[in-house]
Tab-separated table of N, CA and C and ligand atoms in Angstrom:
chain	number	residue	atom	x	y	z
A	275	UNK	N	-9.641	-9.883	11.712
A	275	UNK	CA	-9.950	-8.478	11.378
A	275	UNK	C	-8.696	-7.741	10.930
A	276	UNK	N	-8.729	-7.312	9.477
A	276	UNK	CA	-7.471	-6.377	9.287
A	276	UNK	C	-8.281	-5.401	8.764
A	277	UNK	N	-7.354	-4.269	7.626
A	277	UNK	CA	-7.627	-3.397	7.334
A	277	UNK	C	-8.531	-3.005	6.198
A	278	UNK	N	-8.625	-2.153	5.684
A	278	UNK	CA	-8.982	-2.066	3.972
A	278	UNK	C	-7.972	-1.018	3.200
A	279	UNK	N	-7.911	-2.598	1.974
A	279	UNK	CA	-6.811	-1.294	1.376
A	279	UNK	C	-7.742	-0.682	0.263
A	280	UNK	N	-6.904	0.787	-0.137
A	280	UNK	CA	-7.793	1.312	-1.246
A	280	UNK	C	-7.544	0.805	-2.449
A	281	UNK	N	-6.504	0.270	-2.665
A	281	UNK	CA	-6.414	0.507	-3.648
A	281	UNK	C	-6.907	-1.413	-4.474
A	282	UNK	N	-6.476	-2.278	-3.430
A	282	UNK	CA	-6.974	-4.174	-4.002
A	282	UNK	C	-8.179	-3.934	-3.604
A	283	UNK	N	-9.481	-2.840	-3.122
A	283	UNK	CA	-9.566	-3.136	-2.014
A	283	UNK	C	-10.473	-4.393	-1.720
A	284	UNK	N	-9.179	-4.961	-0.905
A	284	UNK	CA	-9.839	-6.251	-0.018
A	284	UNK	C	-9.265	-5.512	1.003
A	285	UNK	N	-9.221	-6.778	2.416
A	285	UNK	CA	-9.480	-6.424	3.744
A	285	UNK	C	-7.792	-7.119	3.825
A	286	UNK	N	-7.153	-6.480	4.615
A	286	UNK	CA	-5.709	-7.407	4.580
A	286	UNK	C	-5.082	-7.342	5.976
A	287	UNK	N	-4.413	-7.699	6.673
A	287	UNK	CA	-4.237	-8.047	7.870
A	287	UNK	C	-3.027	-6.732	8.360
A	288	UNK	N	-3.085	-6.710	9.500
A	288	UNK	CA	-2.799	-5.345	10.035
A	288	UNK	C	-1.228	-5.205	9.707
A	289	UNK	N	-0.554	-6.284	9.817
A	289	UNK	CA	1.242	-6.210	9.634
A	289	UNK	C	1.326	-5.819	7.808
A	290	UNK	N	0.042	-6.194	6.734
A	290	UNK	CA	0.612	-5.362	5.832
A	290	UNK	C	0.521	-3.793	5.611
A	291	UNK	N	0.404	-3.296	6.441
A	291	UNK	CA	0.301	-1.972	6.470
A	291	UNK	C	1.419	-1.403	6.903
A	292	UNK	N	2.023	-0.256	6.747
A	292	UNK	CA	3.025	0.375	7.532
A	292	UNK	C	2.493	1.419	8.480
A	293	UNK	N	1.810	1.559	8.672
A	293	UNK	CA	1.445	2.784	9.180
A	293	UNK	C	1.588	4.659	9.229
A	294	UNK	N	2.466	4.193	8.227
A	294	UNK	CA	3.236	5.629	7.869
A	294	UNK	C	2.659	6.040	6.389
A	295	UNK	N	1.816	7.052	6.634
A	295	UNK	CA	1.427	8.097	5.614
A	295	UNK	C	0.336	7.177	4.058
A	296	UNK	N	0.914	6.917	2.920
A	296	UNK	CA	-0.080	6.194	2.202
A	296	UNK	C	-0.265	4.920	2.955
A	297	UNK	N	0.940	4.111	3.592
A	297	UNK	CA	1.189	3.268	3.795
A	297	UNK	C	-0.414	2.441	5.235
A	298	UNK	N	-0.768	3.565	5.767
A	298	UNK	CA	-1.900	3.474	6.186
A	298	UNK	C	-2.993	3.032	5.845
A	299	UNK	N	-3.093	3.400	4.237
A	299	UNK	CA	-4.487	3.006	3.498
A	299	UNK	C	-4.149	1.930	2.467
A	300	UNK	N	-2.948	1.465	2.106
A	300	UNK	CA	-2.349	0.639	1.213
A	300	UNK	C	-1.820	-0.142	1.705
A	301	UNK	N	-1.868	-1.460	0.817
A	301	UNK	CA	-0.918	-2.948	1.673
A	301	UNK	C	0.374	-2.540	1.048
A	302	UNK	N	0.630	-3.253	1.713
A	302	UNK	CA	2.420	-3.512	1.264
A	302	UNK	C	2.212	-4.107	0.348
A	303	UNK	N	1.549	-5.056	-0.647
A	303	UNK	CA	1.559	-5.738	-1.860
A	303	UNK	C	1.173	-5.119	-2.930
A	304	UNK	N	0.247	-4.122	-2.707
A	304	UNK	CA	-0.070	-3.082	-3.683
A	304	UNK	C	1.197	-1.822	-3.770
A	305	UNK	N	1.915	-1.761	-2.597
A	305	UNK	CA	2.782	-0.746	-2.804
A	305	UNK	C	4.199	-1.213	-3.410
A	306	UNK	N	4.095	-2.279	-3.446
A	306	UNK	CA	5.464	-3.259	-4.203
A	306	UNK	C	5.197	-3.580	-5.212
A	307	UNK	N	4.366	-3.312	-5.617
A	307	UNK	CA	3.463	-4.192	-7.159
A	307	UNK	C	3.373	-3.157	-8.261
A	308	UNK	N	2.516	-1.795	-7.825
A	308	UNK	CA	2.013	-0.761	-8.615
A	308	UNK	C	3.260	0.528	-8.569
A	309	UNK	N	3.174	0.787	-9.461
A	309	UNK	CA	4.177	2.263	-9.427
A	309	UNK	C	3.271	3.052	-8.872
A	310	UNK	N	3.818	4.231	-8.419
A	310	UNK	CA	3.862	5.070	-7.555
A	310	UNK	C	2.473	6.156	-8.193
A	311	UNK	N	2.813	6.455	-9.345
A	311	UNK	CA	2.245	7.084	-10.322
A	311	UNK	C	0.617	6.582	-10.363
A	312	UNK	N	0.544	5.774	-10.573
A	312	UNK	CA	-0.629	4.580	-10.975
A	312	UNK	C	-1.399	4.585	-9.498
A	313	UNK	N	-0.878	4.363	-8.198
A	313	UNK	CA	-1.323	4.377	-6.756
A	313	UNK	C	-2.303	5.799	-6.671
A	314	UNK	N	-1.451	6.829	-7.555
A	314	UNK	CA	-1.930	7.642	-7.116
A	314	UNK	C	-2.662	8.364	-7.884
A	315	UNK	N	-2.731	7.747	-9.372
A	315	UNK	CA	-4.147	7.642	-10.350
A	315	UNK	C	-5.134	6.852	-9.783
A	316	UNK	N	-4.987	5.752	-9.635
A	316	UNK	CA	-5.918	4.811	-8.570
A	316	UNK	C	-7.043	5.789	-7.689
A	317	UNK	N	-5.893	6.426	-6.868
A	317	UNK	CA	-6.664	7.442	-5.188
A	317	UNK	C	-7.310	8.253	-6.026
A	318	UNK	N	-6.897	9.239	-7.109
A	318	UNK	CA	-7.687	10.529	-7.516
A	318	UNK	C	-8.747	10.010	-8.565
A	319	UNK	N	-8.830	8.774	-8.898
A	319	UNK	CA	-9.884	8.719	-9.839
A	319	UNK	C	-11.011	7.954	-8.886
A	320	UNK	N	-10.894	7.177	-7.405
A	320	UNK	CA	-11.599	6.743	-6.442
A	320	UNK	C	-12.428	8.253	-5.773
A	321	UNK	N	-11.163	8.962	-5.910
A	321	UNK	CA	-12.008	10.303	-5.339
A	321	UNK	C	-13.199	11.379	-5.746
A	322	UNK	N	-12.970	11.511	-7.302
A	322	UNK	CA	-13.626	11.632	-7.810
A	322	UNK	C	-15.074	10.756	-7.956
A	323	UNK	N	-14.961	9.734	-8.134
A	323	UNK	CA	-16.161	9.012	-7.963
A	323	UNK	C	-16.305	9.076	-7.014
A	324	UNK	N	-16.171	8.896	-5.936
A	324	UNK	CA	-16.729	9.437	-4.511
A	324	UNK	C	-17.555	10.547	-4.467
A	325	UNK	N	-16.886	11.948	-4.852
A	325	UNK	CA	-17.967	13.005	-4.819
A	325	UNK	C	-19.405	12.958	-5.410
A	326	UNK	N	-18.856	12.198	-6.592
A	326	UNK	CA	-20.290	12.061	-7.325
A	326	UNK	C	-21.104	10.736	-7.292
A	327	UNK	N	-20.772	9.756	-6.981
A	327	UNK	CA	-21.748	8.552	-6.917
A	327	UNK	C	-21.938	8.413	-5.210
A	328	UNK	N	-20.839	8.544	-4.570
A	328	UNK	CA	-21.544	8.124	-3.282
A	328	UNK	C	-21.495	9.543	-1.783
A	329	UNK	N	-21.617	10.323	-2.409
A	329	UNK	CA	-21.810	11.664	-1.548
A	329	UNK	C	-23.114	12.295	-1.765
A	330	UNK	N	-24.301	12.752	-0.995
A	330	UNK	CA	-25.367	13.071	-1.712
A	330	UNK	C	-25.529	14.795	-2.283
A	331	UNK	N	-24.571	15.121	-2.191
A	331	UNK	CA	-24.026	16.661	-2.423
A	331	UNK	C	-22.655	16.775	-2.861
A	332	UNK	N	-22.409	17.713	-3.904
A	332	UNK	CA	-21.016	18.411	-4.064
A	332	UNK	C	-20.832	19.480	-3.459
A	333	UNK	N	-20.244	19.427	-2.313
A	333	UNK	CA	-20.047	20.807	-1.740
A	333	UNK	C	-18.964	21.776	-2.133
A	334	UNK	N	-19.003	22.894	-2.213
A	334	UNK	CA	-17.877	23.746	-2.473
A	334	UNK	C	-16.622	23.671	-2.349
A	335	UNK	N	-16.701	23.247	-1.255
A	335	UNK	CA	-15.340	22.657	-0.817
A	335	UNK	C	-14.734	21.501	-1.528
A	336	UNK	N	-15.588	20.464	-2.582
A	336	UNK	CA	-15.202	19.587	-3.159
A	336	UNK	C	-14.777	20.405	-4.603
A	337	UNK	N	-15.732	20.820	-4.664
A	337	UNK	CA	-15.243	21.889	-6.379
A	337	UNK	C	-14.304	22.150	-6.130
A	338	UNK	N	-13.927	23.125	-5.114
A	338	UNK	CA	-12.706	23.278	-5.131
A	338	UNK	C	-11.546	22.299	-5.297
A	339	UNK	N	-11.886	21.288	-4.829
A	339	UNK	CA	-10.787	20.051	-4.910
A	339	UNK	C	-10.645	19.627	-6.349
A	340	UNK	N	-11.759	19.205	-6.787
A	340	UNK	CA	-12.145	19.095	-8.512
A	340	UNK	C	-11.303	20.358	-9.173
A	341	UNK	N	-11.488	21.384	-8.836
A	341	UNK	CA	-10.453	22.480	-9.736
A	341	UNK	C	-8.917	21.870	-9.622
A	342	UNK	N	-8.693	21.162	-8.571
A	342	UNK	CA	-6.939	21.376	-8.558
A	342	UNK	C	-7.031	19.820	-9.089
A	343	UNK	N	-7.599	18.709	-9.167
A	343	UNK	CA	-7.648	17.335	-9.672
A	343	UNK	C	-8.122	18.181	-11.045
A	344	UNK	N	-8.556	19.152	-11.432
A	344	UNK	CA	-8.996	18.828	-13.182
A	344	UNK	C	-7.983	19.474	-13.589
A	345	UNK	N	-6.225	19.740	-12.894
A	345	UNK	CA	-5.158	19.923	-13.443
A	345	UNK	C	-4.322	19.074	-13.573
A	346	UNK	N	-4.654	17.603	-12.861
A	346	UNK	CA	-3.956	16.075	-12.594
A	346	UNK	C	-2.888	15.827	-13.784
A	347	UNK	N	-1.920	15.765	-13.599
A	347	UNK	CA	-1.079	15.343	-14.699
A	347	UNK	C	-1.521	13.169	-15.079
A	348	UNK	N	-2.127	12.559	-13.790
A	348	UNK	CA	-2.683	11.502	-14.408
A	348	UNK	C	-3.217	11.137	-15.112
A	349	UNK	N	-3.263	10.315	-16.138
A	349	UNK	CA	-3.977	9.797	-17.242
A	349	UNK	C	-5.447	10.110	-17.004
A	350	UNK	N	-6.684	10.431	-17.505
A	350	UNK	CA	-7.518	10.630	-17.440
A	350	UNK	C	-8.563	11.499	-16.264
A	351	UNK	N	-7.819	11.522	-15.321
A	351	UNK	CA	-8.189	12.487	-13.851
A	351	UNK	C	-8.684	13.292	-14.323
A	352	UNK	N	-7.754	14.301	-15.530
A	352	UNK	CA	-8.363	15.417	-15.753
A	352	UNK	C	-9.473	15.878	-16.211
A	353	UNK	N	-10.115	15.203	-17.257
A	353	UNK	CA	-10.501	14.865	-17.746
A	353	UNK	C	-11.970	14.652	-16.999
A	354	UNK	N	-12.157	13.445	-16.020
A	354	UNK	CA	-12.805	13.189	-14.745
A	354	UNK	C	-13.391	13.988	-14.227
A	355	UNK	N	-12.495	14.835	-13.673
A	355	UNK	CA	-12.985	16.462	-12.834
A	355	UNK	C	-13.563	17.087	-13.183
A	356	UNK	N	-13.013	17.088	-14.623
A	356	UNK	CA	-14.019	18.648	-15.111
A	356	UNK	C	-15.257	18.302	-15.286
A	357	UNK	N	-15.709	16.969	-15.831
A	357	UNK	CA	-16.697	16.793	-15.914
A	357	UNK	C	-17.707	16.455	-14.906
A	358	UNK	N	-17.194	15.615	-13.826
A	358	UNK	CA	-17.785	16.314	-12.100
A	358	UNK	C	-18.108	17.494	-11.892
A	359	UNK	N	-17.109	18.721	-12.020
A	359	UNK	CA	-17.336	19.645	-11.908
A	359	UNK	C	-17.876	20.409	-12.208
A	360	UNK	N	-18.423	20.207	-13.841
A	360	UNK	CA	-19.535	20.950	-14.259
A	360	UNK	C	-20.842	19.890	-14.154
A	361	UNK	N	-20.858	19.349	-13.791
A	361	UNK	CA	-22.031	18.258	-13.178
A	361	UNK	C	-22.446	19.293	-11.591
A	362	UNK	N	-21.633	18.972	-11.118
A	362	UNK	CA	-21.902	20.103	-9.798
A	362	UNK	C	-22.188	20.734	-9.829
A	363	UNK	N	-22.095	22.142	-11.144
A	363	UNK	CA	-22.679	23.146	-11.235
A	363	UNK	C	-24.037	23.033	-11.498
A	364	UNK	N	-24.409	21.997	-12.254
A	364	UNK	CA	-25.617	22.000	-12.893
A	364	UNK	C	-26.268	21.368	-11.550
A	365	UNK	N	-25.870	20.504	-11.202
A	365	UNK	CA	-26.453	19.754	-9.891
A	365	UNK	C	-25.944	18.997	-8.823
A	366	UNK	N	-25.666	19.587	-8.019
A	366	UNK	CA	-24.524	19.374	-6.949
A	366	UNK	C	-25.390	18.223	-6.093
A	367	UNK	N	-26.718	17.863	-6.145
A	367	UNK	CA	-27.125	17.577	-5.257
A	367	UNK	C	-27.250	15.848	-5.967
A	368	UNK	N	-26.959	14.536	-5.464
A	368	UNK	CA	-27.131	13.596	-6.431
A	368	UNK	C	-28.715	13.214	-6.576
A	369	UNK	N	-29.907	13.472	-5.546
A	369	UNK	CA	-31.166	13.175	-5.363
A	369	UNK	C	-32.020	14.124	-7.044
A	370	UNK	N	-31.825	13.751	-8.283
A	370	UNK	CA	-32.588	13.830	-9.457
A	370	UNK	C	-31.465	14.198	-10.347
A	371	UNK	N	-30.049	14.727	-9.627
A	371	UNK	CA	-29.268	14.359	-10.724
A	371	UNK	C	-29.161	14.447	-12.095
A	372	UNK	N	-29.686	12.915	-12.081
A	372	UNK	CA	-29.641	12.564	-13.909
A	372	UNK	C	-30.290	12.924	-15.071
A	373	UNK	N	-31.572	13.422	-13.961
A	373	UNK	CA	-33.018	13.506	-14.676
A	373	UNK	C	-32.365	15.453	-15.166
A	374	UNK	N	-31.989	16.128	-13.905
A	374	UNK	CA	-31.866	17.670	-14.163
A	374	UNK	C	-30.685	17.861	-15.400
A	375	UNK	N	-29.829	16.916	-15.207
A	375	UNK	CA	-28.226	17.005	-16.438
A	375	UNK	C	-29.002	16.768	-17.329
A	376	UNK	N	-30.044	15.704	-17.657
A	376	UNK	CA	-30.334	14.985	-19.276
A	376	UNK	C	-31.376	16.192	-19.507
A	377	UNK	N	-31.810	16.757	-18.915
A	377	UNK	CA	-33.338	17.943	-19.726
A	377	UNK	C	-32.056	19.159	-19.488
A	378	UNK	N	-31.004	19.459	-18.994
A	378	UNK	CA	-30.685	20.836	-18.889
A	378	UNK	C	-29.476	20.626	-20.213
A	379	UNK	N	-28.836	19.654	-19.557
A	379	UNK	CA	-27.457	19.273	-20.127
A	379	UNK	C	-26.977	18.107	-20.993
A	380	UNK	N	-27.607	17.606	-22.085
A	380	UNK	CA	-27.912	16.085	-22.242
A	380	UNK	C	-26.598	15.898	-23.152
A	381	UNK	N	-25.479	17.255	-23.503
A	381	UNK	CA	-24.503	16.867	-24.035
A	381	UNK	C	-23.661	15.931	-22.754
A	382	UNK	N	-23.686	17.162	-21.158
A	382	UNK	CA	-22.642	16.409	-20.556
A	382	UNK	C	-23.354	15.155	-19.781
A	383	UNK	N	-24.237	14.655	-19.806
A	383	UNK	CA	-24.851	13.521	-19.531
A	383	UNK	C	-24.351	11.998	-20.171
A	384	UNK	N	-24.276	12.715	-21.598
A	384	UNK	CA	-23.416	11.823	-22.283
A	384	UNK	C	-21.961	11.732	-21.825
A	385	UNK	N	-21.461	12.582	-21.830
A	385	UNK	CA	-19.902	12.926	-20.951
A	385	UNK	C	-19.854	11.934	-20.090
A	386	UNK	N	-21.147	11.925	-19.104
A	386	UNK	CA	-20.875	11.124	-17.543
A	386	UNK	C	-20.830	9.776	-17.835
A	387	UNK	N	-21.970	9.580	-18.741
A	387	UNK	CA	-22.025	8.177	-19.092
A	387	UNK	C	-20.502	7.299	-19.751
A	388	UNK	N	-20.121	8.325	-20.959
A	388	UNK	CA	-18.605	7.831	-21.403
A	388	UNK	C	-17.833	7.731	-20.025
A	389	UNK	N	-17.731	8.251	-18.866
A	389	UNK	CA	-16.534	8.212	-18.058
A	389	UNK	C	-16.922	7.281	-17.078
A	390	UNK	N	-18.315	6.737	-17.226
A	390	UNK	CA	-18.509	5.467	-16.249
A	390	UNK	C	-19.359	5.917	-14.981
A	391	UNK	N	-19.594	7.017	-15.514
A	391	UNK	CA	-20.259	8.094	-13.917
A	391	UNK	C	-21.382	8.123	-13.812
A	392	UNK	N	-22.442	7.352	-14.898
A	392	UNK	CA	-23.593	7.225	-15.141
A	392	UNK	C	-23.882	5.948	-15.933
A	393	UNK	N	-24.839	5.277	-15.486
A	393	UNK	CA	-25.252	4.002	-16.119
A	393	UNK	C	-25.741	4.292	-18.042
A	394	UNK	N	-25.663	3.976	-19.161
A	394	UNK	CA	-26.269	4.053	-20.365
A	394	UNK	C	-27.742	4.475	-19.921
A	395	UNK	N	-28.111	3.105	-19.359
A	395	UNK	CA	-29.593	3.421	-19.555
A	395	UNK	C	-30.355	3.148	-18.427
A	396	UNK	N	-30.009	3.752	-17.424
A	396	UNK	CA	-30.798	3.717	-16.338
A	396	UNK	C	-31.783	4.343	-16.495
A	397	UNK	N	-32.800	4.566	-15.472
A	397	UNK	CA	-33.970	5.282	-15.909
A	397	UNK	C	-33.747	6.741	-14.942
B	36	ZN	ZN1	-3.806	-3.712	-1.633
């Protein structure tokens, strides 16, 4: 039994961890391997998909987070957010989702789909 890292994530044994701060959620092989920069494009673009594929609500409190990630100086984050974020507005809740963005919003539907946040052609 070890840990999970976020970022390989596989499961990795407790001595690669440091315990100190990222070093908690990251192996030591990912933190010797990846620049610093990239670790932490990695976390904010995991996070983002988090709010929206596996949370069944965007809560306010996440918008808010989405406002300060849709200023990310990372490659594409920004980018990411905003379009979460106005997904949230339209439908914060993920239970019809796709169905309420494509009849309200079917430009940013397309949006979600380009960023991987929505299947082409699910039903
Ligand atoms: Zn790792």
């Amino acid at each position: 039994m070890g840990r999970y890292c976020e970022i390989c994530h596989r499961e990795r044994p407790h001595e690669q961890f440091s315990g100190k701060g990222r070093g908690r959620v990251i192996c030591k092989r990912c933190r010797k391997r990846i620049p610093k920069a990239e670790i932490q494009r990695i976390l904010e673009r995991d996070e983002v998909f988090g709010y929206y594929c596996d949370q069944s609500n965007i809560s306010a409190k996440n918008s808010d987070r989405l406002e300060i990630l849709s200023q990310s100086p990372r490659p594409g984050i920004s980018e990411l957010a905003t379009v979460v974020l106005e997904a949230a507005k339209v439908a914060p809740h993920r239970r019809r989702r796709r169905e309420v963005i494509g009849r309200e919003r079917p430009d940013l539907l397309e949006e979600l789909i380009q960023c991987g946040l929505e299947e082409p052609d699910a039903v």
